[in-house]
Amino acid sequence: MEYLIGIQGQDFVLVAADNVAAHSIVKMKQDQDKMFKLSDKILLLCVGEAGDTVQFAEYIQKNIQLYKMRNGYELSPTAAANFTRKNLADYLRSRTPYHVNLLLAGFDETDGPGLYYMDHLSALAKAPFAAHGHGAYLTLSILDRYYRPDLTRDEAMDLLKKCIEELNHRFILNLPSFSVRLIDKDGTHDLEKLIPVGAK
Amino acid sequence: GNPLKTACSDGDGPERKIQFLHGTTTLAFKFQHGVIVAVDSRATAGAYIASQTVKKVIEINPYLLGTMAGGAADCSFWERLLARQCRVYELRNKERISVAAASKLLANMVYQYKGMGLSMGTMVCGWDKTGPGLYYVDSEGNRVCGDLFAVGSGSMYAYGIVDSGLKQKDLTVEEACDLGCRAIYQATYRDAYSGGQVNLYHVHSEGWNRVSQSDVLMLHQQYQAEKA
């Protein structure tokens, strides 16, 4: 029901998430932000079971910030992704596993932009583009077809819009709006919410 | 046979859990002059109406209210515990707790028990220095901030009324109270598991006050007469 997408360019990562917080068949909230700022240049997008999402994401967020306070410098996106995965893995075979699916997007001074795909079974993969949710089935092929590593910001935005429009067209659930953010060497930028035409 | 069987879900052995009934309609919405909280008062055990006079609004402190849906014991116990935590916060920090913090305390408390059978769907409503506050918190771990929530078996009927009523911006206090009352009434009309009386509260900058308690059957007569 929820949807996350990330697209990596040459010197940026573009991410988007839907804004609906649903409870059975009702939309409890239509402007929910599913992105958690781990640091100035790292975002964690989190969907999954109610409660687990916020609790896990905030736990990771606070620990990343604690690392910065203790050591004087921040964890890189790669390190943050592996830290997150390790936590997921440690809880996986406990009585209380976190049932969450994640995308971690970040920009590193030396390595450049990075997008990491993580799922509830604690898999971790660095990928040029990724998506979570039922909407992923409809949009991954579009990403496969039109993605290029040298996409400009506008081209990546157009590709994102193509995906959202496909959801609007074919996905049975109405997702009226999407939060969009871009991470580059200057930090995280909030972009305008994407509202597919025809949706209220 | 086993007298607990009617209350339990199907299944054998230790996995058979006691089925709590979310037979209720509770709602709360923010508007220009604060927050309106409206609830029904029926408690059911299967098809039997156990009570028509249940208090589903829990008065946490003079400026915070909590609503009750799900297991009555779970709701009143945990919200009473929340009241204690709020008081401790006040004593430690010499200022009132915010609605966001109070709801977070409750959410974190019940999250520890996730999956262990707690049943609680509550709205934490209040007024703090950022203005009116309304949070939905449940035993699944959800905690959401919003302008309007309805919880319980009759919630969908209530949403219909409040959503259409709130389209007209800037309600007066009286109009908002009427809307809340009407929404609960309509829900009790359609939902067999909601009924009794409508208990209405208004939360404003000075705290909350109990606006009215109206029997649903009296409201029915009143609305029918108005239609004629």
Short mmCIF file of N, CA and C in Angstrom, two decimals, chain A residues 67-156:
data_model
loop_
_atom_site.label_atom_id
_atom_site.label_comp_id
_atom_site.label_asym_id
_atom_site.label_seq_id
_atom_site.Cartn_x
_atom_site.Cartn_y
_atom_site.Cartn_z
N TYR A 67 26.53 8.99 17.60
CA TYR A 67 27.87 8.71 17.07
C TYR A 67 28.59 10.01 16.77
N LYS A 68 27.84 10.93 16.14
CA LYS A 68 28.42 12.23 15.78
C LYS A 68 28.86 12.99 17.03
N MET A 69 28.00 12.95 18.05
CA MET A 69 28.34 13.66 19.30
C MET A 69 29.55 13.04 19.98
N ARG A 70 29.62 11.73 19.99
CA ARG A 70 30.72 11.05 20.69
C ARG A 70 32.04 11.20 19.96
N ASN A 71 31.99 11.12 18.63
CA ASN A 71 33.23 11.03 17.88
C ASN A 71 33.64 12.30 17.13
N GLY A 72 32.73 13.24 17.05
CA GLY A 72 33.06 14.51 16.41
C GLY A 72 32.89 14.51 14.92
N TYR A 73 32.64 13.35 14.32
CA TYR A 73 32.36 13.32 12.88
C TYR A 73 31.22 12.35 12.61
N GLU A 74 30.63 12.50 11.43
CA GLU A 74 29.43 11.71 11.11
C GLU A 74 29.76 10.39 10.46
N LEU A 75 28.83 9.47 10.59
CA LEU A 75 28.96 8.21 9.86
C LEU A 75 28.70 8.47 8.38
N SER A 76 29.44 7.78 7.52
CA SER A 76 29.21 7.91 6.08
C SER A 76 27.92 7.15 5.72
N PRO A 77 27.33 7.42 4.56
CA PRO A 77 26.12 6.69 4.16
C PRO A 77 26.32 5.17 4.16
N THR A 78 27.50 4.73 3.70
CA THR A 78 27.76 3.28 3.67
C THR A 78 27.75 2.71 5.08
N ALA A 79 28.44 3.42 5.97
CA ALA A 79 28.50 2.95 7.36
C ALA A 79 27.12 2.97 7.99
N ALA A 80 26.37 4.03 7.72
CA ALA A 80 25.02 4.15 8.28
C ALA A 80 24.13 3.01 7.77
N ALA A 81 24.25 2.70 6.49
CA ALA A 81 23.44 1.62 5.91
C ALA A 81 23.77 0.29 6.55
N ASN A 82 25.06 0.03 6.72
CA ASN A 82 25.47 -1.23 7.33
C ASN A 82 25.08 -1.30 8.80
N PHE A 83 25.15 -0.17 9.49
CA PHE A 83 24.71 -0.11 10.89
C PHE A 83 23.23 -0.46 10.99
N THR A 84 22.44 0.15 10.08
CA THR A 84 21.00 -0.10 10.06
C THR A 84 20.71 -1.57 9.80
N ARG A 85 21.40 -2.12 8.80
CA ARG A 85 21.18 -3.52 8.44
C ARG A 85 21.52 -4.45 9.61
N LYS A 86 22.62 -4.11 10.30
CA LYS A 86 23.04 -4.96 11.42
C LYS A 86 21.97 -4.98 12.51
N ASN A 87 21.41 -3.80 12.78
CA ASN A 87 20.35 -3.73 13.78
C ASN A 87 19.14 -4.56 13.37
N LEU A 88 18.76 -4.45 12.09
CA LEU A 88 17.63 -5.24 11.59
C LEU A 88 17.93 -6.72 11.75
N ALA A 89 19.14 -7.10 11.38
CA ALA A 89 19.53 -8.52 11.42
C ALA A 89 19.53 -9.04 12.86
N ASP A 90 20.05 -8.22 13.79
CA ASP A 90 20.11 -8.66 15.19
C ASP A 90 18.72 -8.93 15.73
N TYR A 91 17.75 -8.10 15.34
CA TYR A 91 16.39 -8.27 15.85
C TYR A 91 15.59 -9.30 15.07
N LEU A 92 16.12 -9.72 13.91
CA LEU A 92 15.33 -10.58 13.03
C LEU A 92 14.93 -11.89 13.68
N ARG A 93 15.87 -12.49 14.39
CA ARG A 93 15.56 -13.78 15.02
C ARG A 93 15.26 -13.63 16.50
N SER A 94 14.84 -12.44 16.89
CA SER A 94 14.42 -12.26 18.28
C SER A 94 12.90 -12.42 18.34
N ARG A 95 12.34 -12.21 19.52
CA ARG A 95 10.88 -12.30 19.62
C ARG A 95 10.20 -11.09 19.01
N THR A 96 10.95 -10.03 18.82
CA THR A 96 10.35 -8.78 18.32
C THR A 96 11.11 -8.24 17.12
N PRO A 97 11.01 -8.93 15.98
CA PRO A 97 11.69 -8.39 14.78
C PRO A 97 10.98 -7.14 14.29
N TYR A 98 11.74 -6.27 13.64
CA TYR A 98 11.15 -5.07 13.05
C TYR A 98 10.71 -5.39 11.63
N HIS A 99 9.43 -5.27 11.37
CA HIS A 99 8.95 -5.56 10.04
C HIS A 99 8.90 -4.27 9.23
N VAL A 100 10.08 -3.85 8.74
CA VAL A 100 10.17 -2.60 7.98
C VAL A 100 10.96 -2.79 6.70
N ASN A 101 10.61 -1.98 5.69
CA ASN A 101 11.37 -1.95 4.43
C ASN A 101 11.93 -0.54 4.28
N LEU A 102 13.20 -0.47 3.89
CA LEU A 102 13.88 0.82 3.92
C LEU A 102 14.61 1.16 2.64
N LEU A 103 14.75 2.47 2.43
CA LEU A 103 15.70 2.97 1.44
C LEU A 103 16.57 3.98 2.17
N LEU A 104 17.88 3.86 2.03
CA LEU A 104 18.76 4.84 2.63
C LEU A 104 19.48 5.57 1.51
N ALA A 105 19.36 6.89 1.51
CA ALA A 105 19.98 7.69 0.46
C ALA A 105 20.94 8.67 1.09
N GLY A 106 22.13 8.81 0.51
CA GLY A 106 23.09 9.73 1.09
C GLY A 106 24.13 10.21 0.10
N PHE A 107 24.85 11.24 0.55
CA PHE A 107 25.94 11.76 -0.28
C PHE A 107 27.21 11.78 0.56
N ASP A 108 28.24 11.13 0.04
CA ASP A 108 29.51 11.07 0.74
C ASP A 108 30.52 11.96 0.05
N GLU A 109 31.36 12.65 0.85
CA GLU A 109 32.37 13.55 0.28
C GLU A 109 33.26 12.81 -0.71
N THR A 110 33.71 11.63 -0.35
CA THR A 110 34.66 10.89 -1.20
C THR A 110 33.98 9.97 -2.19
N ASP A 111 32.93 9.26 -1.75
CA ASP A 111 32.32 8.27 -2.63
C ASP A 111 31.20 8.82 -3.51
N GLY A 112 30.72 10.02 -3.18
CA GLY A 112 29.64 10.57 -3.98
C GLY A 112 28.29 10.08 -3.51
N PRO A 113 27.28 10.11 -4.41
CA PRO A 113 25.92 9.73 -4.02
C PRO A 113 25.79 8.22 -3.85
N GLY A 114 24.87 7.81 -2.97
CA GLY A 114 24.65 6.37 -2.78
C GLY A 114 23.22 6.09 -2.40
N LEU A 115 22.66 5.01 -2.93
CA LEU A 115 21.29 4.59 -2.61
C LEU A 115 21.35 3.13 -2.16
N TYR A 116 20.81 2.87 -0.98
CA TYR A 116 20.86 1.51 -0.43
C TYR A 116 19.46 0.99 -0.22
N TYR A 117 19.22 -0.23 -0.69
CA TYR A 117 17.93 -0.90 -0.55
C TYR A 117 18.04 -1.90 0.59
N MET A 118 17.09 -1.83 1.56
CA MET A 118 17.07 -2.80 2.66
C MET A 118 15.66 -3.31 2.84
N ASP A 119 15.52 -4.59 3.19
CA ASP A 119 14.17 -5.08 3.42
C ASP A 119 14.04 -5.71 4.80
N HIS A 120 12.85 -6.21 5.08
CA HIS A 120 12.56 -6.67 6.45
C HIS A 120 13.32 -7.93 6.81
N LEU A 121 13.91 -8.59 5.80
CA LEU A 121 14.73 -9.76 6.11
C LEU A 121 16.19 -9.38 6.25
N SER A 122 16.43 -8.07 6.31
CA SER A 122 17.76 -7.54 6.55
C SER A 122 18.71 -7.71 5.37
N ALA A 123 18.14 -7.75 4.16
CA ALA A 123 19.01 -7.74 2.97
C ALA A 123 19.48 -6.31 2.76
N LEU A 124 20.70 -6.17 2.22
CA LEU A 124 21.23 -4.82 1.92
C LEU A 124 21.85 -4.85 0.54
N ALA A 125 21.44 -3.91 -0.30
CA ALA A 125 22.02 -3.85 -1.64
C ALA A 125 22.17 -2.40 -2.06
N LYS A 126 23.35 -2.07 -2.56
CA LYS A 126 23.54 -0.72 -3.11
C LYS A 126 23.04 -0.78 -4.54
N ALA A 127 22.16 0.16 -4.88
CA ALA A 127 21.54 0.09 -6.20
C ALA A 127 21.43 1.46 -6.84
N PRO A 128 21.45 1.55 -8.15
CA PRO A 128 21.30 2.84 -8.83
C PRO A 128 19.88 3.37 -8.73
N PHE A 129 18.90 2.48 -8.62
CA PHE A 129 17.52 2.89 -8.42
C PHE A 129 16.82 1.76 -7.68
N ALA A 130 15.79 2.11 -6.92
CA ALA A 130 15.09 1.09 -6.12
C ALA A 130 13.71 1.59 -5.75
N ALA A 131 12.82 0.64 -5.43
CA ALA A 131 11.47 1.00 -4.98
C ALA A 131 10.95 -0.05 -4.03
N HIS A 132 10.04 0.37 -3.14
CA HIS A 132 9.41 -0.55 -2.18
C HIS A 132 7.91 -0.44 -2.31
N GLY A 133 7.21 -1.51 -1.98
CA GLY A 133 5.75 -1.46 -1.97
C GLY A 133 5.16 -2.14 -3.20
N HIS A 134 3.84 -2.26 -3.22
CA HIS A 134 3.18 -2.87 -4.38
C HIS A 134 3.43 -2.04 -5.63
N GLY A 135 3.55 -0.73 -5.45
CA GLY A 135 3.82 0.14 -6.59
C GLY A 135 5.12 -0.18 -7.29
N ALA A 136 6.04 -0.83 -6.57
CA ALA A 136 7.34 -1.17 -7.17
C ALA A 136 7.17 -2.11 -8.36
N TYR A 137 6.19 -3.01 -8.26
CA TYR A 137 5.96 -3.94 -9.37
C TYR A 137 5.63 -3.21 -10.66
N LEU A 138 4.93 -2.10 -10.51
CA LEU A 138 4.53 -1.35 -11.70
C LEU A 138 5.62 -0.43 -12.21
N THR A 139 6.53 -0.02 -11.34
CA THR A 139 7.48 1.02 -11.73
C THR A 139 8.92 0.56 -11.97
N LEU A 140 9.29 -0.59 -11.46
CA LEU A 140 10.67 -1.02 -11.65
C LEU A 140 11.04 -1.19 -13.12
N SER A 141 10.09 -1.66 -13.92
CA SER A 141 10.38 -1.85 -15.33
C SER A 141 10.60 -0.51 -16.03
N ILE A 142 9.85 0.49 -15.58
CA ILE A 142 10.04 1.83 -16.14
C ILE A 142 11.44 2.33 -15.82
N LEU A 143 11.85 2.09 -14.58
CA LEU A 143 13.20 2.49 -14.17
C LEU A 143 14.25 1.71 -14.96
N ASP A 144 14.01 0.42 -15.14
CA ASP A 144 14.95 -0.40 -15.94
C ASP A 144 15.10 0.17 -17.34
N ARG A 145 13.99 0.55 -17.93
CA ARG A 145 13.98 0.97 -19.34
C ARG A 145 14.63 2.33 -19.53
N TYR A 146 14.31 3.29 -18.64
CA TYR A 146 14.70 4.67 -18.92
C TYR A 146 15.88 5.18 -18.08
N TYR A 147 16.32 4.40 -17.12
CA TYR A 147 17.41 4.91 -16.26
C TYR A 147 18.74 4.92 -17.00
N ARG A 148 19.51 6.00 -16.76
CA ARG A 148 20.90 6.06 -17.21
C ARG A 148 21.72 6.61 -16.07
N PRO A 149 22.96 6.16 -15.92
CA PRO A 149 23.76 6.65 -14.79
C PRO A 149 24.06 8.14 -14.86
N ASP A 150 23.98 8.72 -16.05
CA ASP A 150 24.36 10.13 -16.18
C ASP A 150 23.13 11.04 -16.27
N LEU A 151 22.05 10.65 -15.59
CA LEU A 151 20.84 11.48 -15.59
C LEU A 151 21.12 12.82 -14.93
N THR A 152 20.56 13.88 -15.52
CA THR A 152 20.62 15.19 -14.86
C THR A 152 19.47 15.23 -13.84
N ARG A 153 19.47 16.30 -13.02
CA ARG A 153 18.41 16.40 -12.01
C ARG A 153 17.02 16.47 -12.65
N ASP A 154 16.91 17.24 -13.73
CA ASP A 154 15.61 17.36 -14.41
C ASP A 154 15.18 16.04 -15.01
N GLU A 155 16.14 15.32 -15.61
CA GLU A 155 15.80 14.04 -16.23
C GLU A 155 15.36 13.04 -15.17
N ALA A 156 16.06 13.07 -14.02
CA ALA A 156 15.68 12.15 -12.94
C ALA A 156 14.28 12.49 -12.44
#
